[in-house]
PDB file of C-alpha atoms in Angstrom:
ATOM      1  CA  UNK A   1      -1.333 -30.838 -10.134  1.00  0.00           C
ATOM      2  CA  UNK A   2      -2.082 -32.533  -6.829  1.00  0.00           C
ATOM      3  CA  UNK A   3      -3.313 -36.090  -6.957  1.00  0.00           C
ATOM      4  CA  UNK A   4      -5.182 -35.817  -3.640  1.00  0.00           C
ATOM      5  CA  UNK A   5      -7.701 -33.159  -4.709  1.00  0.00           C
ATOM      6  CA  UNK A   6     -11.059 -33.860  -6.218  1.00  0.00           C
ATOM      7  CA  UNK A   7     -11.837 -33.369  -9.880  1.00  0.00           C
ATOM      8  CA  UNK A   8     -15.067 -31.676  -8.814  1.00  0.00           C
ATOM      9  CA  UNK A   9     -13.129 -29.066  -6.807  1.00  0.00           C
ATOM     10  CA  UNK A  10     -10.750 -28.485  -9.712  1.00  0.00           C
ATOM     11  CA  UNK A  11     -13.594 -28.089 -12.209  1.00  0.00           C
ATOM     12  CA  UNK A  12     -15.525 -25.748  -9.917  1.00  0.00           C
ATOM     13  CA  UNK A  13     -12.364 -23.730  -9.315  1.00  0.00           C
ATOM     14  CA  UNK A  14     -11.850 -23.199 -13.038  1.00  0.00           C
ATOM     15  CA  UNK A  15     -15.318 -21.643 -13.194  1.00  0.00           C
ATOM     16  CA  UNK A  16     -15.282 -19.744  -9.886  1.00  0.00           C
ATOM     17  CA  UNK A  17     -11.885 -18.027 -10.082  1.00  0.00           C
ATOM     18  CA  UNK A  18     -12.811 -15.754 -13.028  1.00  0.00           C
ATOM     19  CA  UNK A  19     -16.148 -14.921 -11.400  1.00  0.00           C
ATOM     20  CA  UNK A  20     -14.496 -14.056  -8.077  1.00  0.00           C
ATOM     21  CA  UNK A  21     -11.896 -11.879  -9.788  1.00  0.00           C
ATOM     22  CA  UNK A  22     -14.590 -10.077 -11.780  1.00  0.00           C
ATOM     23  CA  UNK A  23     -16.623  -9.537  -8.602  1.00  0.00           C
ATOM     24  CA  UNK A  24     -13.535  -8.150  -6.858  1.00  0.00           C
ATOM     25  CA  UNK A  25     -13.103  -5.592  -9.654  1.00  0.00           C
ATOM     26  CA  UNK A  26     -16.773  -4.629  -9.263  1.00  0.00           C
ATOM     27  CA  UNK A  27     -16.295  -4.127  -5.508  1.00  0.00           C
ATOM     28  CA  UNK A  28     -13.126  -2.126  -6.120  1.00  0.00           C
ATOM     29  CA  UNK A  29     -14.685   0.262  -8.613  1.00  0.00           C
ATOM     30  CA  UNK A  30     -17.828   0.984  -6.624  1.00  0.00           C
ATOM     31  CA  UNK A  31     -16.028   1.193  -3.288  1.00  0.00           C
ATOM     32  CA  UNK A  32     -15.179   4.866  -3.028  1.00  0.00           C
ATOM     33  CA  UNK A  33     -18.850   5.826  -3.489  1.00  0.00           C
ATOM     34  CA  UNK A  34     -20.695   2.881  -1.904  1.00  0.00           C
ATOM     35  CA  UNK A  35     -19.820   0.025   0.476  1.00  0.00           C
ATOM     36  CA  UNK A  36     -16.874  -1.930  -0.827  1.00  0.00           C
ATOM     37  CA  UNK A  37     -13.466  -0.682  -1.801  1.00  0.00           C
ATOM     38  CA  UNK A  38      -9.900  -1.812  -1.996  1.00  0.00           C
ATOM     39  CA  UNK A  39      -9.746  -3.882   1.167  1.00  0.00           C
ATOM     40  CA  UNK A  40     -12.791  -6.083   0.661  1.00  0.00           C
ATOM     41  CA  UNK A  41     -12.097  -6.344  -3.076  1.00  0.00           C
ATOM     42  CA  UNK A  42      -8.561  -7.487  -2.297  1.00  0.00           C
ATOM     43  CA  UNK A  43      -9.892 -10.128   0.081  1.00  0.00           C
ATOM     44  CA  UNK A  44     -12.294 -11.443  -2.566  1.00  0.00           C
ATOM     45  CA  UNK A  45      -9.487 -11.617  -5.143  1.00  0.00           C
ATOM     46  CA  UNK A  46      -7.237 -13.315  -2.594  1.00  0.00           C
ATOM     47  CA  UNK A  47      -9.955 -15.861  -1.880  1.00  0.00           C
ATOM     48  CA  UNK A  48      -9.976 -16.692  -5.611  1.00  0.00           C
ATOM     49  CA  UNK A  49      -6.243 -17.356  -5.491  1.00  0.00           C
ATOM     50  CA  UNK A  50      -6.647 -19.331  -2.242  1.00  0.00           C
ATOM     51  CA  UNK A  51      -9.309 -21.514  -3.861  1.00  0.00           C
ATOM     52  CA  UNK A  52      -6.979 -22.122  -6.795  1.00  0.00           C
ATOM     53  CA  UNK A  53      -4.159 -22.993  -4.399  1.00  0.00           C
ATOM     54  CA  UNK A  54      -6.343 -25.521  -2.564  1.00  0.00           C
ATOM     55  CA  UNK A  55      -7.540 -27.116  -5.803  1.00  0.00           C
ATOM     56  CA  UNK A  56      -4.185 -27.210  -7.583  1.00  0.00           C
ATOM     57  CA  UNK A  57      -0.709 -26.335  -6.270  1.00  0.00           C
ATOM     58  CA  UNK A  58       1.475 -23.336  -5.476  1.00  0.00           C
ATOM     59  CA  UNK A  59       3.364 -23.309  -8.766  1.00  0.00           C
ATOM     60  CA  UNK A  60       0.191 -23.244 -10.878  1.00  0.00           C
ATOM     61  CA  UNK A  61      -1.253 -20.523  -8.631  1.00  0.00           C
ATOM     62  CA  UNK A  62       1.892 -18.445  -9.127  1.00  0.00           C
ATOM     63  CA  UNK A  63       1.508 -18.932 -12.885  1.00  0.00           C
ATOM     64  CA  UNK A  64      -2.114 -17.790 -12.639  1.00  0.00           C
ATOM     65  CA  UNK A  65      -1.108 -14.646 -10.724  1.00  0.00           C
ATOM     66  CA  UNK A  66       1.619 -13.844 -13.305  1.00  0.00           C
ATOM     67  CA  UNK A  67       3.218 -11.376 -10.838  1.00  0.00           C
ATOM     68  CA  UNK A  68       5.171 -11.986  -7.646  1.00  0.00           C
ATOM     69  CA  UNK A  69       3.059 -11.236  -4.593  1.00  0.00           C
ATOM     70  CA  UNK A  70       5.838  -9.153  -3.008  1.00  0.00           C
ATOM     71  CA  UNK A  71       5.843  -6.927  -6.089  1.00  0.00           C
ATOM     72  CA  UNK A  72       2.088  -6.413  -5.709  1.00  0.00           C
ATOM     73  CA  UNK A  73       2.637  -5.229  -2.134  1.00  0.00           C
ATOM     74  CA  UNK A  74       5.321  -2.757  -3.154  1.00  0.00           C
ATOM     75  CA  UNK A  75       3.436  -1.332  -6.117  1.00  0.00           C
ATOM     76  CA  UNK A  76       0.276  -1.033  -4.031  1.00  0.00           C
ATOM     77  CA  UNK A  77       2.055   0.848  -1.257  1.00  0.00           C
ATOM     78  CA  UNK A  78       3.671   3.219  -3.738  1.00  0.00           C
ATOM     79  CA  UNK A  79       0.341   3.852  -5.471  1.00  0.00           C
ATOM     80  CA  UNK A  80      -1.403   4.584  -2.163  1.00  0.00           C
ATOM     81  CA  UNK A  81       1.427   6.938  -1.165  1.00  0.00           C
ATOM     82  CA  UNK A  82       1.306   8.656  -4.564  1.00  0.00           C
ATOM     83  CA  UNK A  83      -2.457   9.190  -4.267  1.00  0.00           C
ATOM     84  CA  UNK A  84      -1.943  10.919  -0.940  1.00  0.00           C
ATOM     85  CA  UNK A  85       0.872  13.102  -2.216  1.00  0.00           C
ATOM     86  CA  UNK A  86      -1.016  14.504  -5.228  1.00  0.00           C
ATOM     87  CA  UNK A  87      -2.762  17.180  -3.151  1.00  0.00           C
ATOM     88  CA  UNK A  88       0.428  18.042  -1.263  1.00  0.00           C
ATOM     89  CA  UNK A  89       2.609  18.450  -4.341  1.00  0.00           C
ATOM     90  CA  UNK A  90       0.242  20.053  -6.827  1.00  0.00           C
ATOM     91  CA  UNK A  91      -2.144  22.034  -4.643  1.00  0.00           C
ATOM     92  CA  UNK A  92      -0.422  22.538  -1.282  1.00  0.00           C
ATOM     93  CA  UNK A  93      -3.227  20.706   0.544  1.00  0.00           C
ATOM     94  CA  UNK A  94      -2.896  18.198   3.405  1.00  0.00           C
ATOM     95  CA  UNK A  95      -1.829  14.591   2.795  1.00  0.00           C
ATOM     96  CA  UNK A  96      -4.655  12.342   1.471  1.00  0.00           C
ATOM     97  CA  UNK A  97      -6.879  15.254   0.447  1.00  0.00           C
ATOM     98  CA  UNK A  98      -9.113  14.009  -2.365  1.00  0.00           C
ATOM     99  CA  UNK A  99      -8.373  15.384  -5.812  1.00  0.00           C
ATOM    100  CA  UNK A 100     -10.724  15.034  -8.773  1.00  0.00           C
ATOM    101  CA  UNK A 101     -10.157  15.557 -12.464  1.00  0.00           C
ATOM    102  CA  UNK A 102     -11.423  14.529 -15.840  1.00  0.00           C
ATOM    103  CA  UNK A 103      -9.636  12.598 -18.523  1.00  0.00           C
ATOM    104  CA  UNK A 104     -10.768  12.384 -22.131  1.00  0.00           C
ATOM    105  CA  UNK A 105     -10.680   8.810 -23.427  1.00  0.00           C
ATOM    106  CA  UNK A 106     -11.242   8.414 -27.194  1.00  0.00           C
ATOM    107  CA  UNK A 107     -14.351   6.375 -27.885  1.00  0.00           C
ATOM    108  CA  UNK A 108     -15.637   6.703 -24.317  1.00  0.00           C
ATOM    109  CA  UNK A 109     -15.617  10.423 -23.668  1.00  0.00           C
ATOM    110  CA  UNK A 110     -14.785  12.188 -20.421  1.00  0.00           C
ATOM    111  CA  UNK A 111     -13.900   9.979 -17.502  1.00  0.00           C
ATOM    112  CA  UNK A 112     -13.800  11.219 -13.898  1.00  0.00           C
ATOM    113  CA  UNK A 113     -10.506  10.311 -12.217  1.00  0.00           C
ATOM    114  CA  UNK A 114      -9.916  10.646  -8.488  1.00  0.00           C
ATOM    115  CA  UNK A 115      -7.218  10.027  -5.921  1.00  0.00           C
ATOM    116  CA  UNK A 116      -9.578   7.940  -3.723  1.00  0.00           C
ATOM    117  CA  UNK A 117      -9.806   5.433  -6.579  1.00  0.00           C
ATOM    118  CA  UNK A 118      -5.997   5.344  -6.871  1.00  0.00           C
ATOM    119  CA  UNK A 119      -5.775   4.808  -3.114  1.00  0.00           C
ATOM    120  CA  UNK A 120      -8.322   1.970  -3.300  1.00  0.00           C
ATOM    121  CA  UNK A 121      -6.365   0.327  -6.119  1.00  0.00           C
ATOM    122  CA  UNK A 122      -3.218   0.578  -3.986  1.00  0.00           C
ATOM    123  CA  UNK A 123      -4.972  -1.033  -1.007  1.00  0.00           C
ATOM    124  CA  UNK A 124      -6.375  -3.714  -3.349  1.00  0.00           C
ATOM    125  CA  UNK A 125      -2.888  -4.615  -4.567  1.00  0.00           C
ATOM    126  CA  UNK A 126      -1.422  -4.610  -1.045  1.00  0.00           C
ATOM    127  CA  UNK A 127      -4.132  -6.918   0.309  1.00  0.00           C
ATOM    128  CA  UNK A 128      -3.751  -9.354  -2.601  1.00  0.00           C
ATOM    129  CA  UNK A 129       0.024  -9.297  -2.141  1.00  0.00           C
ATOM    130  CA  UNK A 130      -0.048  -9.863   1.621  1.00  0.00           C
ATOM    131  CA  UNK A 131      -2.665 -12.618   1.641  1.00  0.00           C
ATOM    132  CA  UNK A 132      -1.121 -14.393  -1.345  1.00  0.00           C
ATOM    133  CA  UNK A 133       2.347 -14.232   0.202  1.00  0.00           C
ATOM    134  CA  UNK A 134       1.028 -15.762   3.420  1.00  0.00           C
ATOM    135  CA  UNK A 135      -0.918 -18.500   1.626  1.00  0.00           C
ATOM    136  CA  UNK A 136       1.889 -19.389  -0.760  1.00  0.00           C
ATOM    137  CA  UNK A 137       4.427 -19.506   2.071  1.00  0.00           C
ATOM    138  CA  UNK A 138       2.213 -21.911   4.020  1.00  0.00           C
ATOM    139  CA  UNK A 139       2.067 -24.301   1.086  1.00  0.00           C
ATOM    140  CA  UNK A 140       5.142 -26.468   0.741  1.00  0.00           C
ATOM    141  CA  UNK A 141       6.679 -25.799  -2.639  1.00  0.00           C
ATOM    142  CA  UNK A 142       8.823 -28.667  -3.773  1.00  0.00           C
ATOM    143  CA  UNK A 143      11.166 -27.457  -6.448  1.00  0.00           C
TER     144      UNK A 143
END
């Protein structure tokens, strides 16, 4: 924990980070139908991690993320690529053609699943990975 940061900033960060992450999930899930989506949701989530980095230090922010930022980039790119290939492989349609289906979830019922949502999740992960990698590399980590 840094000694040069304010206790007020640290306390506010503990309350704001969960709210920002929850808001980013909201933006992600409504994005393929309304304004929002993977990019802006990823920026909001990245701002939560940036706030935590400013209030604390890089090692505690990495612990909060629980996953390496480079891994997030790779998984996000693969998920976005997979969402584009679904139509090509299974239906012989052009790359990134939207595909829709339903999935039965016990206790919830039928749930509409789409490739645009998978693409948005991939973009979300890539944006979090890129911004977090940049921010964490700018912070001097003394190990």
